[in-house]
């Protein structure tokens, strides 16, 4: 649902200026100039880099970033759609997207928010903070995808597929979509940042993931007490009383619950597991850092035992690039094996990998030293 001019643009434009000011103070923009006109200072920063955190922390301190979705014009739409008990997740995701020519940033890949959050019938509202013509990299959605169940993640928006829809967004516009809608950003072809935010909504009668109640990038960022120390109102990040909180890592559920809003096709457990693993291994590929791998090469097999089937994935590092593939024909130098449930617990930090090795729930065959070494080639 595209809502043209739903919100008052004036406070959002001020928010954009406050965001740019915070980033300028952290060195993202050249100093001594109006932050709205200041040139970017490479290197590009994104969620995967440690140099992203200081500036992003200051952005998360801005109260209106969290107050914005509570505008009555927006909440009234969500109440009419979801119900009177709808609430916005305290975790707000600010998107600070660098030009494609200066480095890659998250958002270009296509995904579904259900796989990230695991909340049935959750909705996302995407709000641009600046006017966003196509060349600035606005959001695109795959029309009809909300009725096709969970899908394997695409690499990017396909410009030749007529089902993809985007527009020239203006400040005050809102794009609202169901959590099964496949979406992704267009590349930023300009010389400036694209500023926007994702706000996610659900019924209070549905359990909420615990990590949706904390700040985005929790662990790297301070908690709400520090981020909101100077706010006039902390209700922006308070969940409704009585909501049931569950521990959840995105992608743990291979199936999709029945929906009030979209058609959920039947999907076997094996198909659902494959989709979840596709997302995890594509994320791993995206986190690859060539400078950390140097001239090393590796072929790592993953054998994941699912419900009624075994999933075989392979990670290949060669020539400074990383690729992943399902059901490869070749055999790797080392094989890492685990059950589907245990592997998800390990990658989400809920199971200690060394403990899993000791108990036999995680197994390594072949070049064990390579299995350990390659872990250092991803992220900063």
Coordinates of C-alpha atoms in Angstrom, one line a residue:
X1 CA 0.0 0.0 0.0
X2 CA 1.5 3.3 -1.1
X3 CA 0.4 6.3 0.9
X4 CA 1.4 9.5 -0.9
X5 CA 1.8 12.5 1.4
X6 CA 0.4 10.8 4.5
X7 CA 2.8 12.5 6.9
X8 CA 3.7 16.1 7.5
X9 CA 7.1 16.5 5.7
X10 CA 8.4 19.4 7.9
X11 CA 9.4 17.3 11.0
X12 CA 10.8 14.6 8.8
X13 CA 13.0 17.1 6.9
X14 CA 14.2 18.3 10.3
X15 CA 14.9 14.7 11.3
X16 CA 17.0 14.2 8.1
X17 CA 19.0 17.3 9.0
X18 CA 19.6 16.1 12.5
X19 CA 20.7 12.7 11.2
X20 CA 23.2 14.3 8.8
X21 CA 24.4 16.6 11.6
X22 CA 25.1 13.6 13.8
X23 CA 26.9 11.8 11.0
X24 CA 28.9 14.9 10.2
X25 CA 30.1 15.0 13.8
X26 CA 31.2 11.4 13.5
X27 CA 33.2 12.1 10.3
X28 CA 30.9 10.6 7.7
X29 CA 30.6 14.1 6.0
X30 CA 33.1 16.8 5.5
X31 CA 33.2 19.3 8.3
X32 CA 32.9 23.1 8.0
X33 CA 29.9 23.0 5.8
X34 CA 26.1 22.7 6.0
X35 CA 25.5 19.0 6.6
X36 CA 22.9 18.9 3.9
X37 CA 25.5 20.0 1.3
X38 CA 28.6 18.5 2.8
X39 CA 30.5 15.9 0.8
X40 CA 30.7 12.3 1.9
X41 CA 34.0 11.1 3.4
X42 CA 34.8 7.5 2.4
X43 CA 35.1 4.7 3.3
X44 CA 31.5 3.7 3.0
X45 CA 30.0 2.5 6.3
X46 CA 27.4 -0.2 6.7
X47 CA 26.0 -2.5 9.4
X48 CA 28.8 -5.0 8.8
X49 CA 31.6 -2.5 9.7
X50 CA 32.7 -1.5 13.1
X51 CA 33.1 2.1 11.8
X52 CA 29.4 2.2 11.3
X53 CA 28.5 2.0 15.0
X54 CA 29.5 5.4 16.5
X55 CA 27.6 7.4 13.9
X56 CA 24.6 5.0 14.0
X57 CA 24.5 5.2 17.8
X58 CA 24.2 9.0 17.6
X59 CA 21.4 8.6 15.0
X60 CA 19.6 6.2 17.4
X61 CA 19.8 8.9 20.1
X62 CA 17.5 11.2 18.1
X63 CA 14.1 11.1 19.8
X64 CA 12.0 11.9 16.7
X65 CA 13.4 8.8 14.9
X66 CA 11.4 6.8 17.4
X67 CA 8.5 9.2 17.8
X68 CA 7.8 9.4 14.0
X69 CA 5.8 6.2 13.6
X70 CA 3.5 7.3 16.5
X71 CA 2.1 10.1 14.3
X72 CA -1.7 9.7 14.5
X73 CA -2.0 9.9 10.7
X74 CA 0.1 6.7 10.5
X75 CA -1.2 4.8 13.6
X76 CA -4.8 5.3 12.5
X77 CA -4.0 3.5 9.2
X78 CA -2.4 0.6 11.1
X79 CA -5.3 0.4 13.5
X80 CA -7.8 0.2 10.7
X81 CA -5.7 -2.5 9.0
X82 CA -4.5 -4.7 11.9
X83 CA -6.7 -3.8 14.8
X84 CA -6.9 -1.5 17.8
X85 CA -4.2 -3.4 19.6
X86 CA -1.5 -2.8 17.0
X87 CA 1.8 -1.5 18.2
X88 CA 5.1 -0.5 16.6
X89 CA 8.2 -2.5 17.6
X90 CA 10.5 -0.5 19.8
X91 CA 13.4 -1.5 17.5
X92 CA 13.6 1.1 14.7
X93 CA 15.9 0.4 11.8
X94 CA 17.5 3.6 10.3
X95 CA 18.8 3.1 6.7
X96 CA 21.9 5.2 5.9
X97 CA 22.7 4.0 2.4
X98 CA 25.9 5.1 0.8
X99 CA 26.3 5.5 -3.0
X100 CA 26.9 2.2 -4.8
X101 CA 30.2 3.6 -6.2
X102 CA 31.7 4.0 -2.8
X103 CA 30.8 0.6 -1.4
X104 CA 28.0 -1.9 -0.9
X105 CA 25.4 -1.5 1.9
X106 CA 22.7 -3.7 3.2
X107 CA 19.3 -3.4 1.6
X108 CA 20.2 -4.2 -2.0
X109 CA 19.4 -7.8 -1.6
X110 CA 15.7 -8.9 -1.7
X111 CA 14.2 -10.5 1.4
X112 CA 11.0 -10.9 3.3
X113 CA 10.7 -9.5 6.8
X114 CA 9.0 -12.7 8.1
X115 CA 12.3 -14.5 7.7
X116 CA 14.0 -11.7 9.7
X117 CA 11.4 -11.4 12.5
X118 CA 9.3 -14.6 12.4
X119 CA 6.1 -12.7 13.3
X120 CA 3.0 -13.8 11.4
X121 CA 1.0 -10.9 9.9
X122 CA 3.6 -8.3 10.8
X123 CA 3.6 -5.2 8.6
X124 CA 6.5 -2.9 7.7
X125 CA 6.2 0.9 7.0
X126 CA 9.1 2.3 5.1
X127 CA 9.5 6.0 5.5
X128 CA 11.9 8.1 3.4
X129 CA 13.5 11.1 5.2
X130 CA 14.6 12.8 2.0
X131 CA 13.0 13.0 -1.5
X132 CA 14.0 9.8 -3.1
X133 CA 14.0 9.6 -6.9
X134 CA 14.9 6.1 -8.4
X135 CA 18.5 7.0 -8.8
X136 CA 18.8 7.6 -5.0
X137 CA 17.8 4.0 -4.4
X138 CA 14.3 3.9 -3.1
X139 CA 12.5 0.7 -2.0
X140 CA 11.0 -1.7 -4.6
X141 CA 8.5 -4.4 -3.8
X142 CA 7.7 -7.6 -5.8
X143 CA 3.9 -7.3 -6.3
X144 CA 2.0 -10.4 -5.5
X145 CA 4.9 -12.0 -3.6
X146 CA 3.0 -11.8 -0.3
X147 CA 0.8 -14.7 -1.6
X148 CA 3.7 -17.0 -2.5
X149 CA 4.9 -18.0 0.9
X150 CA 8.5 -17.9 2.1
X151 CA 10.9 -17.7 -0.8
X152 CA 14.6 -18.1 -1.3
X153 CA 16.3 -14.8 -1.2
X154 CA 17.1 -13.1 -4.5
X155 CA 20.4 -11.3 -5.0
X156 CA 18.9 -8.0 -6.3
X157 CA 15.8 -6.4 -7.8
X158 CA 15.4 -7.7 -11.4
X159 CA 14.8 -4.7 -13.7
X160 CA 13.4 -7.0 -16.4
X161 CA 10.7 -8.4 -14.1
X162 CA 7.6 -6.2 -14.6
X163 CA 6.2 -7.3 -11.2
X164 CA 8.8 -5.0 -9.4
X165 CA 7.3 -1.7 -8.4
X166 CA 8.9 1.5 -7.1
X167 CA 8.4 5.2 -7.6
X168 CA 9.8 8.7 -7.0
X169 CA 9.3 9.0 -3.2
X170 CA 8.8 12.3 -1.5
X171 CA 9.2 13.3 2.1
X172 CA 5.8 12.5 3.8
X173 CA 5.2 9.3 1.8
X174 CA 4.8 5.9 3.4
X175 CA 5.1 2.4 1.8
X176 CA 3.3 -0.2 3.9
X177 CA 3.6 -3.9 3.1
X178 CA 3.0 -7.4 4.7
X179 CA 5.9 -9.3 6.1
X180 CA 5.8 -11.9 3.3
X181 CA 6.2 -9.2 0.6
X182 CA 9.6 -9.6 -1.1
X183 CA 11.4 -6.2 -1.3
X184 CA 14.8 -4.6 -1.7
X185 CA 16.4 -1.3 -2.4
X186 CA 17.4 0.0 -5.8
X187 CA 21.1 1.0 -6.0
X188 CA 22.1 4.5 -4.9
X189 CA 23.5 6.0 -8.1
X190 CA 24.0 9.5 -6.6
X191 CA 26.8 11.1 -4.6
X192 CA 24.8 11.4 -1.3
X193 CA 23.2 9.3 1.4
X194 CA 19.8 7.8 1.1
X195 CA 18.1 8.3 4.5
X196 CA 15.0 6.3 5.5
X197 CA 13.7 4.0 8.3
X198 CA 11.8 0.7 8.7
X199 CA 9.1 0.6 11.3
X200 CA 7.5 -2.8 12.0
X201 CA 4.0 -3.4 13.4
X202 CA 2.1 -6.3 14.9
X203 CA -0.9 -7.1 17.0
X204 CA -0.3 -7.2 20.7
X205 CA -2.2 -10.6 20.7
X206 CA 0.7 -12.1 18.8
X207 CA 4.0 -13.0 20.6
X208 CA 6.8 -10.5 20.0
X209 CA 10.4 -11.5 19.6
X210 CA 12.5 -10.3 22.5
X211 CA 15.1 -8.7 20.3
X212 CA 12.4 -6.5 18.6
X213 CA 12.1 -4.7 22.0
X214 CA 15.7 -3.6 22.2
X215 CA 17.6 -1.1 20.0
X216 CA 18.6 -2.1 16.5
X217 CA 22.1 -3.7 16.6
X218 CA 21.7 -4.4 20.3
X219 CA 25.0 -5.4 21.8
X220 CA 26.9 -3.0 19.6
X221 CA 24.7 -0.1 20.7
X222 CA 23.8 1.1 24.2
X223 CA 20.5 0.2 25.7
X224 CA 17.4 2.4 25.9
X225 CA 18.4 3.9 29.2
X226 CA 21.5 5.5 27.6
X227 CA 20.1 6.2 24.1
X228 CA 16.9 7.8 25.6
X229 CA 18.5 9.6 28.5
X230 CA 17.7 13.1 27.1
X231 CA 14.3 12.3 25.6
X232 CA 11.1 14.0 26.7
X233 CA 9.1 10.8 26.4
X234 CA 10.3 7.2 26.6
X235 CA 6.9 5.7 25.5
X236 CA 8.1 5.5 21.9
X237 CA 10.2 2.4 22.8
X238 CA 7.8 0.8 25.4
X239 CA 5.9 -2.3 24.4
X240 CA 2.2 -2.6 25.4
X241 CA 1.5 -4.2 28.8
X242 CA 0.8 -7.9 28.8
X243 CA 2.3 -8.7 25.4
X244 CA 3.9 -12.1 25.4
X245 CA 7.7 -12.0 24.7
X246 CA 9.4 -15.0 23.0
X247 CA 13.0 -15.7 22.2
X248 CA 13.3 -15.8 18.5
X249 CA 16.1 -15.5 15.9
X250 CA 15.0 -14.7 12.4
X251 CA 14.5 -17.7 10.2
X252 CA 14.1 -20.3 12.9
X253 CA 10.7 -21.3 11.7
X254 CA 10.6 -23.1 8.3
X255 CA 6.8 -22.8 8.0
X256 CA 4.5 -19.9 7.9
X257 CA 1.4 -19.7 10.1
X258 CA -2.0 -19.1 8.6
X259 CA -2.6 -15.4 7.8
X260 CA -5.6 -13.1 8.1
X261 CA -4.3 -11.0 5.2
X262 CA -2.6 -13.1 2.6
X263 CA -2.7 -16.6 1.0
X264 CA -0.1 -18.9 2.5
X265 CA 0.6 -21.8 0.1
X266 CA 1.3 -25.3 1.4
X267 CA 5.0 -25.9 1.8
X268 CA 6.8 -29.0 3.0
X269 CA 9.2 -28.8 6.0
X270 CA 12.1 -29.5 3.6
X271 CA 11.1 -26.7 1.3
X272 CA 10.8 -24.3 4.2
X273 CA 14.2 -25.4 5.6
X274 CA 15.8 -24.8 2.2
X275 CA 14.5 -21.3 2.1
X276 CA 15.8 -20.5 5.6
X277 CA 19.2 -21.9 4.8
X278 CA 19.3 -20.0 1.5
X279 CA 18.9 -16.8 3.5
X280 CA 21.5 -17.7 6.0
X281 CA 24.2 -18.7 3.5
X282 CA 23.5 -15.7 1.3
X283 CA 23.9 -13.5 4.4
X284 CA 27.2 -15.3 5.0
X285 CA 28.4 -14.6 1.5
X286 CA 27.5 -10.9 1.8
X287 CA 29.5 -10.7 5.0
X288 CA 32.7 -11.8 3.3
X289 CA 35.7 -9.5 3.6
X290 CA 38.3 -10.1 0.9
X291 CA 41.0 -8.1 2.8
X292 CA 40.7 -10.5 5.7
X293 CA 41.0 -13.7 3.6
X294 CA 43.9 -12.3 1.6
X295 CA 45.0 -14.8 -1.0
X296 CA 43.6 -17.8 0.9
X297 CA 41.2 -20.2 -0.9
X298 CA 38.8 -22.6 0.6
X299 CA 35.9 -24.9 -0.2
X300 CA 33.7 -25.6 2.8
X301 CA 30.8 -28.1 2.8
X302 CA 27.9 -27.8 5.1
X303 CA 25.7 -30.8 5.8
X304 CA 22.5 -29.8 7.6
X305 CA 20.2 -32.6 8.7
X306 CA 16.6 -31.5 8.3
X307 CA 13.2 -33.0 8.7
X308 CA 13.2 -35.9 6.3
X309 CA 16.0 -34.6 4.2
X310 CA 19.7 -33.5 4.3
X311 CA 20.7 -30.1 3.0
X312 CA 24.1 -29.8 1.3
X313 CA 25.5 -26.3 0.9
X314 CA 29.0 -25.2 -0.1
X315 CA 30.9 -22.1 0.4
X316 CA 33.8 -21.3 -2.0
X317 CA 36.4 -18.6 -1.4
X318 CA 38.7 -18.0 -4.4
X319 CA 40.3 -15.0 -6.0
X320 CA 39.1 -12.6 -3.4
X321 CA 35.4 -13.5 -3.9
X322 CA 33.0 -15.7 -2.0
X323 CA 30.2 -17.8 -3.5
X324 CA 27.6 -20.2 -2.0
X325 CA 25.7 -23.0 -3.7
X326 CA 23.1 -25.5 -2.8
X327 CA 23.5 -29.2 -3.7
X328 CA 27.0 -28.8 -5.3
X329 CA 28.6 -31.5 -7.4
X330 CA 32.1 -31.2 -5.9
X331 CA 33.4 -32.1 -2.4
X332 CA 35.0 -29.5 -0.1
X333 CA 38.2 -29.6 1.9
X334 CA 36.2 -29.7 5.1
X335 CA 32.7 -30.7 6.0
X336 CA 30.7 -29.0 8.9
X337 CA 27.6 -31.0 10.0
X338 CA 24.8 -30.3 12.3
X339 CA 21.0 -30.7 12.6
X340 CA 18.9 -27.9 11.2
X341 CA 17.7 -26.9 14.7
X342 CA 21.2 -26.9 16.2
X343 CA 22.8 -25.1 13.2
X344 CA 20.3 -22.2 13.6
X345 CA 21.0 -22.1 17.4
X346 CA 24.7 -21.8 16.7
X347 CA 24.5 -19.1 14.0
X348 CA 22.1 -17.1 16.2
X349 CA 24.4 -17.3 19.2
X350 CA 22.1 -19.5 21.3
X351 CA 24.5 -22.5 21.3
X352 CA 28.2 -22.3 21.9
X353 CA 30.0 -23.9 18.9
X354 CA 32.8 -25.2 21.0
X355 CA 30.3 -26.8 23.4
X356 CA 28.4 -28.2 20.4
X357 CA 31.7 -29.7 19.1
X358 CA 32.4 -31.3 22.4
X359 CA 29.0 -32.9 22.6
X360 CA 29.0 -34.1 19.0
X361 CA 26.1 -31.8 18.0
X362 CA 28.5 -30.0 15.6
X363 CA 30.9 -32.1 13.7
X364 CA 33.9 -31.2 11.5
X365 CA 35.6 -33.6 9.1
X366 CA 38.6 -32.9 7.1
X367 CA 40.8 -29.7 7.4
X368 CA 39.5 -28.6 10.8
X369 CA 42.0 -25.8 11.0
X370 CA 40.5 -24.3 7.8
X371 CA 37.0 -24.5 9.3
X372 CA 38.2 -22.3 12.2
X373 CA 40.3 -20.0 10.1
X374 CA 37.6 -19.1 7.6
X375 CA 35.3 -17.8 10.4
X376 CA 37.7 -14.8 10.6
X377 CA 37.0 -13.8 6.9
X378 CA 33.5 -12.5 7.6
X379 CA 32.5 -9.1 9.0
X380 CA 34.8 -6.7 10.8

